[in-house]
PDB file of C-alpha atoms and ligand atoms in Angstrom:
ATOM      1  CA  UNK A  17     111.653 114.756 106.230  1.00 28.00           C
ATOM      2  CA  UNK A  18     112.293 114.606 102.790  1.00 37.00           C
ATOM      3  CA  UNK A  19     113.521 111.642 100.701  1.00 36.00           C
ATOM      4  CA  UNK A  20     114.240 113.194  97.226  1.00 41.00           C
ATOM      5  CA  UNK A  21     114.923 110.361  94.313  1.00 43.00           C
ATOM      6  CA  UNK A  22     117.202 108.610  96.674  1.00 43.00           C
ATOM      7  CA  UNK A  23     118.233 111.361  99.066  1.00 48.00           C
ATOM      8  CA  UNK A  24     117.655 112.182 101.950  1.00 48.00           C
ATOM      9  CA  UNK A  25     117.088 116.392 102.878  1.00 57.00           C
ATOM     10  CA  UNK A  26     117.699 116.694 106.477  1.00 49.00           C
ATOM     11  CA  UNK A  27     116.001 115.516 109.157  1.00 45.00           C
ATOM     12  CA  UNK A  28     115.908 117.023 113.061  1.00 43.00           C
ATOM     13  CA  UNK A  29     117.050 113.790 114.713  1.00 45.00           C
ATOM     14  CA  UNK A  30     119.287 112.950 111.748  1.00 44.00           C
ATOM     15  CA  UNK A  31     120.848 115.926 112.762  1.00 40.00           C
ATOM     16  CA  UNK A  32     120.874 116.508 115.875  1.00 43.00           C
ATOM     17  CA  UNK A  33     122.636 112.364 115.520  1.00 43.00           C
ATOM     18  CA  UNK A  34     125.514 113.983 113.137  1.00 40.00           C
ATOM     19  CA  UNK A  35     126.077 116.370 115.524  1.00 41.00           C
ATOM     20  CA  UNK A  36     126.985 114.129 118.426  1.00 41.00           C
ATOM     21  CA  UNK A  37     129.442 111.532 116.344  1.00 43.00           C
ATOM     22  CA  UNK A  38     130.823 114.748 115.328  1.00 43.00           C
ATOM     23  CA  UNK A  39     132.625 115.866 118.546  1.00 45.00           C
ATOM     24  CA  UNK A  40     136.027 116.074 119.139  1.00 54.00           C
ATOM     25  CA  UNK A  41     137.145 116.697 114.632  1.00 66.00           C
ATOM     26  CA  UNK A  42     139.418 119.422 113.565  1.00 75.00           C
ATOM     27  CA  UNK A  43     137.986 122.032 111.199  1.00 81.00           C
ATOM     28  CA  UNK A  44     136.397 121.387 107.543  1.00 87.00           C
ATOM     29  CA  UNK A  45     138.609 122.380 105.386  1.00 91.00           C
ATOM     30  CA  UNK A  46     137.610 124.244 102.495  1.00 91.00           C
ATOM     31  CA  UNK A  47     138.023 123.926  99.429  1.00 95.00           C
ATOM     32  CA  UNK A  48     136.686 126.010  96.816  1.00 95.00           C
ATOM     33  CA  UNK A  49     136.994 124.855  93.190  1.00 97.00           C
ATOM     34  CA  UNK A  50     136.483 127.585  90.290  1.00 97.00           C
ATOM     35  CA  UNK A  51     137.572 128.545  87.153  1.00 97.00           C
ATOM     36  CA  UNK A  52     137.824 131.687  84.607  1.00 96.00           C
ATOM     37  CA  UNK A  53     135.878 129.892  81.343  1.00 96.00           C
ATOM     38  CA  UNK A  54     132.592 127.890  82.092  1.00 95.00           C
ATOM     39  CA  UNK A  55     131.886 125.174  81.659  1.00 95.00           C
ATOM     40  CA  UNK A  56     136.131 123.174  81.731  1.00 97.00           C
ATOM     41  CA  UNK A  57     134.620 120.752  84.182  1.00 97.00           C
ATOM     42  CA  UNK A  58     134.120 122.224  87.602  1.00 97.00           C
ATOM     43  CA  UNK A  59     130.859 120.726  88.727  1.00 96.00           C
ATOM     44  CA  UNK A  60     131.774 117.607  87.602  1.00 97.00           C
ATOM     45  CA  UNK A  61     135.105 117.267  89.457  1.00 98.00           C
ATOM     46  CA  UNK A  62     133.823 118.416  92.685  1.00 98.00           C
ATOM     47  CA  UNK A  63     131.362 115.879  92.621  1.00 98.00           C
ATOM     48  CA  UNK A  64     133.679 113.185  92.120  1.00 98.00           C
ATOM     49  CA  UNK A  65     136.273 114.536  95.088  1.00 98.00           C
ATOM     50  CA  UNK A  66     134.256 114.888  96.554  1.00 98.00           C
ATOM     51  CA  UNK A  67     132.704 110.950  96.367  1.00 98.00           C
ATOM     52  CA  UNK A  68     136.620 109.637  96.070  1.00 98.00           C
ATOM     53  CA  UNK A  69     137.638 112.002  98.839  1.00 97.00           C
ATOM     54  CA  UNK A  70     134.274 109.948 100.589  1.00 97.00           C
ATOM     55  CA  UNK A  71     135.852 106.924  99.482  1.00 96.00           C
ATOM     56  CA  UNK A  72     138.264 107.044 101.548  1.00 96.00           C
ATOM     57  CA  UNK A  73     135.969 107.108 105.085  1.00 96.00           C
ATOM     58  CA  UNK A  74     135.804 111.195 104.548  1.00 96.00           C
ATOM     59  CA  UNK A  75     133.090 113.202 105.478  1.00 95.00           C
ATOM     60  CA  UNK A  76     132.388 116.201 103.030  1.00 96.00           C
ATOM     61  CA  UNK A  77     129.785 118.792 102.654  1.00 94.00           C
ATOM     62  CA  UNK A  78     128.488 119.580  98.172  1.00 95.00           C
ATOM     63  CA  UNK A  79     128.687 123.823  98.271  1.00 90.00           C
ATOM     64  CA  UNK A  80     127.015 124.494  95.719  1.00 91.00           C
ATOM     65  CA  UNK A  81     128.052 128.119  95.595  1.00 87.00           C
ATOM     66  CA  UNK A  82     126.725 129.245  91.840  1.00 83.00           C
ATOM     67  CA  UNK A  83     123.888 130.678  92.991  1.00 73.00           C
ATOM     68  CA  UNK A  84     122.633 131.560  89.565  1.00 70.00           C
ATOM     69  CA  UNK A  85     123.238 127.639  87.375  1.00 74.00           C
ATOM     70  CA  UNK A  86     123.166 125.662  90.634  1.00 70.00           C
ATOM     71  CA  UNK A  87     123.448 122.081  88.916  1.00 85.00           C
ATOM     72  CA  UNK A  88     125.087 120.527  91.782  1.00 92.00           C
ATOM     73  CA  UNK A  89     122.509 118.913  92.740  1.00 90.00           C
ATOM     74  CA  UNK A  90     121.138 118.274  88.679  1.00 91.00           C
ATOM     75  CA  UNK A  91     124.533 116.369  88.010  1.00 93.00           C
ATOM     76  CA  UNK A  92     123.216 114.459  90.601  1.00 93.00           C
ATOM     77  CA  UNK A  93     119.953 114.171  89.302  1.00 91.00           C
ATOM     78  CA  UNK A  94     117.607 115.482  92.804  1.00 90.00           C
ATOM     79  CA  UNK A  95     114.965 117.913  92.852  1.00 87.00           C
ATOM     80  CA  UNK A  96     115.859 119.648  96.552  1.00 87.00           C
ATOM     81  CA  UNK A  97     112.135 120.449  98.337  1.00 87.00           C
ATOM     82  CA  UNK A  98     114.226 123.159 100.239  1.00 85.00           C
ATOM     83  CA  UNK A  99     117.249 125.795  98.762  1.00 81.00           C
ATOM     84  CA  UNK A 100     119.807 128.104  99.573  1.00 73.00           C
ATOM     85  CA  UNK A 101     117.338 130.394  98.379  1.00 75.00           C
ATOM     86  CA  UNK A 102     114.414 129.600 101.710  1.00 80.00           C
ATOM     87  CA  UNK A 103     116.985 130.536 104.328  1.00 75.00           C
ATOM     88  CA  UNK A 104     118.080 133.959 102.521  1.00 70.00           C
ATOM     89  CA  UNK A 105     114.512 134.459 102.602  1.00 72.00           C
ATOM     90  CA  UNK A 106     113.751 132.739 106.227  1.00 72.00           C
ATOM     91  CA  UNK A 107     111.814 130.346 105.522  1.00 76.00           C
ATOM     92  CA  UNK A 108     113.989 128.017 106.275  1.00 81.00           C
ATOM     93  CA  UNK A 109     117.797 126.880 108.770  1.00 82.00           C
ATOM     94  CA  UNK A 110     120.681 125.322 106.935  1.00 81.00           C
ATOM     95  CA  UNK A 111     119.953 122.357 108.705  1.00 84.00           C
ATOM     96  CA  UNK A 112     116.959 121.834 106.766  1.00 86.00           C
ATOM     97  CA  UNK A 113     118.125 121.858 103.608  1.00 87.00           C
ATOM     98  CA  UNK A 114     121.394 119.909 103.563  1.00 90.00           C
ATOM     99  CA  UNK A 115     120.522 116.634 101.272  1.00 93.00           C
ATOM    100  CA  UNK A 116     122.283 113.823 102.306  1.00 94.00           C
ATOM    101  CA  UNK A 117     123.945 112.220  99.281  1.00 94.00           C
ATOM    102  CA  UNK A 118     125.033 108.965 100.013  1.00 93.00           C
ATOM    103  CA  UNK A 119     127.086 107.990 103.567  1.00 92.00           C
ATOM    104  CA  UNK A 120     129.541 110.708 104.016  1.00 94.00           C
ATOM    105  CA  UNK A 121     128.553 112.905 101.490  1.00 96.00           C
ATOM    106  CA  UNK A 122     126.214 115.946 102.036  1.00 95.00           C
ATOM    107  CA  UNK A 123     125.239 118.955  99.558  1.00 94.00           C
ATOM    108  CA  UNK A 124     124.620 122.090 100.311  1.00 89.00           C
ATOM    109  CA  UNK A 125     122.633 122.566  97.401  1.00 88.00           C
ATOM    110  CA  UNK A 126     121.658 126.169  95.993  1.00 82.00           C
ATOM    111  CA  UNK A 127     118.288 127.443  94.062  1.00 67.00           C
ATOM    112  CA  UNK A 128     118.603 127.220  90.501  1.00 58.00           C
ATOM    113  CA  UNK A 129     118.584 130.881  88.105  1.00 50.00           C
ATOM    114  CA  UNK A 130     116.988 132.968  90.696  1.00 52.00           C
ATOM    115  CA  UNK A 131     118.771 136.320  90.155  1.00 49.00           C
ATOM    116  CA  UNK A 132     118.663 138.482  93.695  1.00 49.00           C
ATOM    117  CA  UNK A 133     121.254 135.538  94.485  1.00 50.00           C
ATOM    118  CA  UNK A 134     123.571 136.056  92.348  1.00 48.00           C
ATOM    119  CA  UNK A 135     124.387 139.081  94.403  1.00 60.00           C
ATOM    120  CA  UNK A 136     124.062 138.540  98.734  1.00 65.00           C
ATOM    121  CA  UNK A 137     122.881 141.326 100.177  1.00 71.00           C
ATOM    122  CA  UNK A 138     124.082 141.866 103.828  1.00 71.00           C
ATOM    123  CA  UNK A 139     121.623 140.584 105.334  1.00 73.00           C
ATOM    124  CA  UNK A 140     121.268 137.356 103.909  1.00 68.00           C
ATOM    125  CA  UNK A 141     125.531 137.015 104.596  1.00 67.00           C
ATOM    126  CA  UNK A 142     124.871 137.449 108.213  1.00 68.00           C
ATOM    127  CA  UNK A 143     122.198 134.202 107.921  1.00 67.00           C
ATOM    128  CA  UNK A 144     124.963 132.601 106.006  1.00 68.00           C
ATOM    129  CA  UNK A 145     127.468 132.928 108.523  1.00 68.00           C
ATOM    130  CA  UNK A 146     125.595 132.368 111.555  1.00 71.00           C
ATOM    131  CA  UNK A 147     123.675 129.709 109.848  1.00 73.00           C
ATOM    132  CA  UNK A 148     126.654 128.179 109.223  1.00 72.00           C
ATOM    133  CA  UNK A 149     128.086 127.791 113.089  1.00 69.00           C
ATOM    134  CA  UNK A 150     126.589 124.636 114.067  1.00 71.00           C
ATOM    135  CA  UNK A 151     128.101 122.934 111.206  1.00 72.00           C
ATOM    136  CA  UNK A 152     132.092 123.544 112.482  1.00 63.00           C
ATOM    137  CA  UNK A 153     133.198 120.362 112.610  1.00 74.00           C
ATOM    138  CA  UNK A 154     130.910 118.188 110.620  1.00 85.00           C
ATOM    139  CA  UNK A 155     132.997 117.254 107.707  1.00 92.00           C
ATOM    140  CA  UNK A 156     136.194 117.053 107.330  1.00 92.00           C
ATOM    141  CA  UNK A 157     136.151 119.119 104.108  1.00 94.00           C
ATOM    142  CA  UNK A 158     134.362 121.559 102.485  1.00 92.00           C
ATOM    143  CA  UNK A 159     134.098 121.647  98.381  1.00 96.00           C
ATOM    144  CA  UNK A 160     131.962 124.932  97.326  1.00 93.00           C
ATOM    145  CA  UNK A 161     131.286 124.799  93.958  1.00 94.00           C
ATOM    146  CA  UNK A 162     132.148 128.650  92.419  1.00 92.00           C
ATOM    147  CA  UNK A 163     130.564 129.653  89.583  1.00 89.00           C
ATOM    148  CA  UNK A 164     132.894 130.482  86.230  1.00 92.00           C
ATOM    149  CA  UNK A 165     134.445 134.419  86.147  1.00 90.00           C
ATOM    150  CA  UNK A 166     135.461 136.606  87.822  1.00 88.00           C
ATOM    151  CA  UNK A 167     132.023 138.480  89.459  1.00 84.00           C
ATOM    152  CA  UNK A 168     132.863 139.777  92.528  1.00 80.00           C
ATOM    153  CA  UNK A 169     130.669 136.752  94.610  1.00 78.00           C
ATOM    154  CA  UNK A 170     133.547 134.432  92.953  1.00 87.00           C
ATOM    155  CA  UNK A 171     136.024 136.056  94.592  1.00 87.00           C
ATOM    156  CA  UNK A 172     134.173 135.807  97.264  1.00 83.00           C
ATOM    157  CA  UNK A 173     134.665 132.128  98.129  1.00 85.00           C
ATOM    158  CA  UNK A 174     137.784 131.882  97.075  1.00 91.00           C
ATOM    159  CA  UNK A 175     138.674 134.100  98.930  1.00 88.00           C
ATOM    160  CA  UNK A 176     137.335 132.701 102.027  1.00 86.00           C
ATOM    161  CA  UNK A 177     138.191 129.043 101.616  1.00 90.00           C
ATOM    162  CA  UNK A 178     141.917 127.694 102.324  1.00 91.00           C
ATOM    163  CA  UNK A 179     142.528 126.306  99.280  1.00 93.00           C
ATOM    164  CA  UNK A 180     141.740 127.185  95.770  1.00 96.00           C
ATOM    165  CA  UNK A 181     141.224 124.684  93.461  1.00 98.00           C
ATOM    166  CA  UNK A 182     141.515 126.612  89.605  1.00 98.00           C
ATOM    167  CA  UNK A 183     139.976 123.909  86.609  1.00 98.00           C
ATOM    168  CA  UNK A 184     141.334 124.783  83.316  1.00 98.00           C
ATOM    169  CA  UNK A 185     141.480 122.507  80.287  1.00 97.00           C
ATOM    170  CA  UNK A 186     144.087 122.705  77.184  1.00 97.00           C
ATOM    171  CA  UNK A 187     142.471 125.769  75.080  1.00 96.00           C
ATOM    172  CA  UNK A 188     143.866 128.777  75.368  1.00 96.00           C
ATOM    173  CA  UNK A 189     140.975 130.594  76.113  1.00 97.00           C
ATOM    174  CA  UNK A 190     140.804 128.956  78.859  1.00 97.00           C
ATOM    175  CA  UNK A 191     144.183 129.146  80.008  1.00 97.00           C
ATOM    176  CA  UNK A 192     143.459 133.268  79.464  1.00 97.00           C
ATOM    177  CA  UNK A 193     140.189 133.566  81.853  1.00 98.00           C
ATOM    178  CA  UNK A 194     142.773 131.754  84.436  1.00 98.00           C
ATOM    179  CA  UNK A 195     144.745 133.637  84.206  1.00 98.00           C
ATOM    180  CA  UNK A 196     142.125 136.490  84.328  1.00 97.00           C
ATOM    181  CA  UNK A 197     140.899 134.914  87.783  1.00 97.00           C
ATOM    182  CA  UNK A 198     144.357 135.051  89.642  1.00 97.00           C
ATOM    183  CA  UNK A 199     145.388 137.861  88.127  1.00 97.00           C
ATOM    184  CA  UNK A 200     142.323 139.164  90.109  1.00 96.00           C
ATOM    185  CA  UNK A 201     142.820 136.854  92.887  1.00 95.00           C
ATOM    186  CA  UNK A 202     146.367 138.123  94.223  1.00 96.00           C
ATOM    187  CA  UNK A 203     145.563 142.059  93.434  1.00 96.00           C
ATOM    188  CA  UNK A 204     141.823 142.387  95.443  1.00 92.00           C
ATOM    189  CA  UNK A 205     142.545 139.601  98.336  1.00 89.00           C
ATOM    190  CA  UNK A 206     146.266 138.949  98.069  1.00 92.00           C
ATOM    191  CA  UNK A 207     145.942 135.563  97.140  1.00 92.00           C
ATOM    192  CA  UNK A 208     148.937 134.040  96.933  1.00 93.00           C
ATOM    193  CA  UNK A 209     148.630 129.973  96.362  1.00 94.00           C
ATOM    194  CA  UNK A 210     146.271 128.298  93.919  1.00 97.00           C
ATOM    195  CA  UNK A 211     146.549 124.195  93.123  1.00 97.00           C
ATOM    196  CA  UNK A 212     145.676 123.586  89.151  1.00 98.00           C
ATOM    197  CA  UNK A 213     143.718 121.045  87.502  1.00 98.00           C
ATOM    198  CA  UNK A 214     143.638 120.246  84.074  1.00 98.00           C
ATOM    199  CA  UNK A 215     140.552 118.562  82.593  1.00 98.00           C
ATOM    200  CA  UNK A 216     139.947 117.354  79.827  1.00 98.00           C
ATOM    201  CA  UNK A 217     143.224 116.107  78.905  1.00 98.00           C
ATOM    202  CA  UNK A 218     143.478 113.674  75.276  1.00 96.00           C
ATOM    203  CA  UNK A 219     144.316 110.187  76.028  1.00 90.00           C
ATOM    204  CA  UNK A 220     147.770 109.739  75.451  1.00 87.00           C
ATOM    205  CA  UNK A 221     148.656 113.559  77.160  1.00 90.00           C
ATOM    206  CA  UNK A 222     149.688 114.422  80.931  1.00 89.00           C
ATOM    207  CA  UNK A 223     147.712 118.375  81.125  1.00 95.00           C
ATOM    208  CA  UNK A 224     151.568 119.949  82.314  1.00 97.00           C
ATOM    209  CA  UNK A 225     151.736 120.932  79.152  1.00 97.00           C
ATOM    210  CA  UNK A 226     148.766 123.715  79.955  1.00 97.00           C
ATOM    211  CA  UNK A 227     150.109 124.303  82.725  1.00 98.00           C
ATOM    212  CA  UNK A 228     153.585 124.685  81.381  1.00 98.00           C
ATOM    213  CA  UNK A 229     151.746 127.495  79.771  1.00 97.00           C
ATOM    214  CA  UNK A 230     149.692 129.542  83.159  1.00 98.00           C
ATOM    215  CA  UNK A 231     152.529 128.471  84.860  1.00 97.00           C
ATOM    216  CA  UNK A 232     154.465 130.234  82.461  1.00 97.00           C
ATOM    217  CA  UNK A 233     152.747 133.691  82.280  1.00 96.00           C
ATOM    218  CA  UNK A 234     152.270 133.913  86.589  1.00 96.00           C
ATOM    219  CA  UNK A 235     154.952 133.219  87.372  1.00 93.00           C
ATOM    220  CA  UNK A 236     156.306 136.998  84.705  1.00 94.00           C
ATOM    221  CA  UNK A 237     153.441 138.683  85.989  1.00 94.00           C
ATOM    222  CA  UNK A 238     151.630 137.441  89.439  1.00 96.00           C
ATOM    223  CA  UNK A 239     153.045 136.750  92.655  1.00 95.00           C
ATOM    224  CA  UNK A 240     151.354 134.298  93.051  1.00 96.00           C
ATOM    225  CA  UNK A 241     153.336 130.735  92.984  1.00 95.00           C
ATOM    226  CA  UNK A 242     150.742 128.021  91.086  1.00 97.00           C
ATOM    227  CA  UNK A 243     150.842 123.848  91.674  1.00 97.00           C
ATOM    228  CA  UNK A 244     150.357 121.439  89.542  1.00 97.00           C
ATOM    229  CA  UNK A 245     147.220 119.315  91.241  1.00 97.00           C
ATOM    230  CA  UNK A 246     147.270 116.907  87.962  1.00 97.00           C
ATOM    231  CA  UNK A 247     144.963 116.361  85.089  1.00 98.00           C
ATOM    232  CA  UNK A 248     141.644 114.040  84.179  1.00 98.00           C
ATOM    233  CA  UNK A 249     141.202 112.654  81.445  1.00 98.00           C
ATOM    234  CA  UNK A 250     139.460 113.650  78.053  1.00 98.00           C
ATOM    235  CA  UNK A 251     136.121 110.480  78.407  1.00 98.00           C
ATOM    236  CA  UNK A 252     133.281 109.578  77.192  1.00 98.00           C
ATOM    237  CA  UNK A 253     132.154 108.112  80.254  1.00 98.00           C
ATOM    238  CA  UNK A 254     131.764 111.234  81.866  1.00 97.00           C
ATOM    239  CA  UNK A 255     129.616 112.951  79.183  1.00 97.00           C
ATOM    240  CA  UNK A 256     127.229 109.717  79.380  1.00 97.00           C
ATOM    241  CA  UNK A 257     127.293 110.126  83.233  1.00 97.00           C
ATOM    242  CA  UNK A 258     126.279 113.602  82.592  1.00 95.00           C
ATOM    243  CA  UNK A 259     123.421 111.839  80.861  1.00 95.00           C
ATOM    244  CA  UNK A 260     122.297 110.437  83.177  1.00 95.00           C
ATOM    245  CA  UNK A 261     122.727 111.853  86.219  1.00 94.00           C
ATOM    246  CA  UNK A 262     124.678 110.082  88.203  1.00 96.00           C
ATOM    247  CA  UNK A 263     127.978 111.142  89.261  1.00 97.00           C
ATOM    248  CA  UNK A 264     130.345 109.552  87.014  1.00 97.00           C
ATOM    249  CA  UNK A 265     132.458 107.523  89.696  1.00 97.00           C
ATOM    250  CA  UNK A 266     129.180 105.960  90.733  1.00 96.00           C
ATOM    251  CA  UNK A 267     128.713 104.555  87.242  1.00 97.00           C
ATOM    252  CA  UNK A 268     131.911 104.165  85.439  1.00 98.00           C
ATOM    253  CA  UNK A 269     134.270 103.739  88.490  1.00 97.00           C
ATOM    254  CA  UNK A 270     137.183 102.454  86.760  1.00 98.00           C
ATOM    255  CA  UNK A 271     136.734 104.792  83.730  1.00 98.00           C
ATOM    256  CA  UNK A 272     140.055 106.431  83.046  1.00 97.00           C
ATOM    257  CA  UNK A 273     138.977 109.921  84.193  1.00 98.00           C
ATOM    258  CA  UNK A 274     137.400 108.213  87.115  1.00 98.00           C
ATOM    259  CA  UNK A 275     140.937 107.261  88.077  1.00 98.00           C
ATOM    260  CA  UNK A 276     142.510 110.781  87.591  1.00 97.00           C
ATOM    261  CA  UNK A 277     140.451 111.356  90.193  1.00 98.00           C
ATOM    262  CA  UNK A 278     140.671 109.095  92.763  1.00 98.00           C
ATOM    263  CA  UNK A 279     144.442 109.655  92.090  1.00 97.00           C
ATOM    264  CA  UNK A 280     143.304 113.128  92.531  1.00 98.00           C
ATOM    265  CA  UNK A 281     141.642 112.805  95.923  1.00 98.00           C
ATOM    266  CA  UNK A 282     144.835 110.810  97.220  1.00 97.00           C
ATOM    267  CA  UNK A 283     146.607 114.358  96.705  1.00 96.00           C
ATOM    268  CA  UNK A 284     144.787 116.465  97.763  1.00 95.00           C
ATOM    269  CA  UNK A 285     144.289 113.796 101.017  1.00 93.00           C
ATOM    270  CA  UNK A 286     148.172 113.863 101.325  1.00 90.00           C
ATOM    271  CA  UNK A 287     148.784 117.092 102.295  1.00 73.00           C
ATOM    272  CA  UNK A 288     145.856 116.962 105.298  1.00 74.00           C
ATOM    273  CA  UNK A 289     150.435 116.671 107.879  1.00 63.00           C
ATOM    274  CA  UNK A 290     151.274 120.010 106.249  1.00 62.00           C
ATOM    275  CA  UNK A 291     147.840 121.631 107.181  1.00 59.00           C
ATOM    276  CA  UNK A 292     147.659 124.466 109.245  1.00 64.00           C
ATOM    277  CA  UNK A 293     143.405 124.694 109.632  1.00 64.00           C
ATOM    278  CA  UNK A 294     142.635 127.638 108.600  1.00 67.00           C
ATOM    279  CA  UNK A 295     138.899 127.676 110.600  1.00 66.00           C
ATOM    280  CA  UNK A 296     136.351 125.489 109.173  1.00 72.00           C
ATOM    281  CA  UNK A 297     133.418 126.566 107.908  1.00 72.00           C
ATOM    282  CA  UNK A 298     133.113 129.542 110.485  1.00 66.00           C
ATOM    283  CA  UNK A 299     136.110 130.983 109.128  1.00 72.00           C
ATOM    284  CA  UNK A 300     135.184 130.789 104.962  1.00 75.00           C
ATOM    285  CA  UNK A 301     131.540 132.447 106.192  1.00 68.00           C
ATOM    286  CA  UNK A 302     132.441 134.856 108.291  1.00 69.00           C
ATOM    287  CA  UNK A 303     134.995 136.373 105.501  1.00 72.00           C
ATOM    288  CA  UNK A 304     133.010 136.250 103.248  1.00 63.00           C
ATOM    289  CA  UNK A 305     130.754 138.403 104.909  1.00 61.00           C
ATOM    290  CA  UNK A 306     133.647 140.851 105.953  1.00 65.00           C
ATOM    291  CA  UNK A 307     134.770 140.621 102.942  1.00 63.00           C
ATOM    292  CA  UNK A 308     131.583 142.002 101.375  1.00 52.00           C
ATOM    293  CA  UNK A 309     131.144 145.039 103.372  1.00 36.00           C
TER     294      UNK A 309
HETATM  295  N1  LIG B  22     136.969 115.104  82.182  1.00 79.65           N
HETATM  296  C1  LIG B  22     136.116 115.512  81.092  1.00 79.65           C
HETATM  297  N2  LIG B  22     135.489 114.098  79.658  1.00 79.65           N
HETATM  298  C2  LIG B  22     134.362 114.612  78.362  1.00 79.65           C
HETATM  299  N3  LIG B  22     133.534 115.654  78.643  1.00 79.65           N
HETATM  300  C3  LIG B  22     133.864 116.555  79.556  1.00 79.65           C
HETATM  301  C4  LIG B  22     134.828 116.878  80.806  1.00 79.65           C
HETATM  302  N4  LIG B  22     135.229 117.243  81.410  1.00 79.65           N
HETATM  303  C5  LIG B  22     133.941 117.918  81.748  1.00 79.65           C
HETATM  304  N5  LIG B  22     133.379 117.424  80.209  1.00 79.65           N
HETATM  305  C6  LIG B  22     131.740 118.853  79.705  1.00 79.65           C
HETATM  306  O1  LIG B  22     131.830 119.197  80.279  1.00 79.65           O
HETATM  307  C7  LIG B  22     130.517 120.027  80.469  1.00 79.65           C
HETATM  308  C8  LIG B  22     130.182 121.175  81.670  1.00 79.65           C
HETATM  309  O2  LIG B  22     131.184 120.055  82.705  1.00 79.65           O
HETATM  310  P1  LIG B  22     130.773 121.073  83.864  1.00 79.65           P
HETATM  311  O3  LIG B  22     128.901 121.191  84.138  1.00 79.65           O
HETATM  312  O4  LIG B  22     131.187 120.908  85.654  1.00 79.65           O
HETATM  313  O5  LIG B  22     131.416 122.718  83.567  1.00 79.65           O
HETATM  314  P2  LIG B  22     131.605 123.378  84.765  1.00 79.65           P
HETATM  315  O6  LIG B  22     132.964 124.543  84.799  1.00 79.65           O
HETATM  316  O7  LIG B  22     130.994 123.356  86.424  1.00 79.65           O
HETATM  317  O8  LIG B  22     130.378 124.526  84.300  1.00 79.65           O
HETATM  318  P3  LIG B  22     129.849 125.411  84.122  1.00 79.65           P
HETATM  319  O9  LIG B  22     131.040 126.818  84.504  1.00 79.65           O
HETATM  320  O10 LIG B  22     129.091 125.652  83.175  1.00 79.65           O
HETATM  321  O11 LIG B  22     129.681 125.273  86.007  1.00 79.65           O
HETATM  322  C9  LIG B  22     130.227 118.439  80.613  1.00 79.65           C
HETATM  323  O12 LIG B  22     128.716 118.009  81.766  1.00 79.65           O
HETATM  324  C10 LIG B  22     130.585 117.099  79.998  1.00 79.65           C
HETATM  325  O13 LIG B  22     130.482 116.971  78.976  1.00 79.65           O
HETATM  326 MG1  LIG B  23     128.733 124.074  86.555  1.00 79.65          MG
END
């Protein structure tokens, strides 16, 4: 067992305990958090939504899929002893690299700056999939923090997820880049439904303006349906939390942006009733392999 700045990287005994307590649960809902433009708030949204869902009693796994520029572990303030790179190079099993950040919230860290991980090869994909088979029902939600843009790996992660959360901010470039991402997802993967979160919304505004611009363009030219999930306020508390490498919800649970995130988490979990599970992590990673084949 590794102790990492208050986080526990997994041990076989703890893993066995998690597994035995999860028998009978339905497959996790895999949600990708993605964007066309970089820096719009994917990573903080992923982490804080994960914590909000966790506070509602959900078991959450965060997967850092920004393989080139991993930053979940940086925002959470820990340095993993082992990463996906160790799994891909055969030095570790996936269960060995799980980090328990807090009760109910685990993280699969990526490996920062390892260029060969940006484009996964077939063997690496196959080894990832067989590793994830063991986790079929351990979590209620798997939140996947993707890289920005329309690179292949971003598209694969989004296409394999059950729900795609597109994060935009009010800047025009963020909206046009989101449009480009949605267009490619629709053309290459026949993706039809996207949920949109508008981050960095100024005080006194609710995010519907930027969403309406994106929805108008998409509605006119693309065979997709966009759903407004809600907004996260522009909030200096978040900047402070990032600097302190501590999640916003932990540091400032009553901040404006925190309240927005709790609201979003409730909306995400409220959709559960009508859900037909897509098959959880196994399906997610099998789809990744098939897409990349
Ligand atoms: N709601 C907000 N209020 C104030 N600042 C914010 C907000 N959201 C994001 N930021 C700022 O933007 C920065 C980038 O956020 P984050 O790392 O979550 O974006 P990202 O989309 O994951 O970026 P990348 O594409 O590089 O992975 C944060 O470190 C923070 O300084
Ligand atoms: Mg990020």
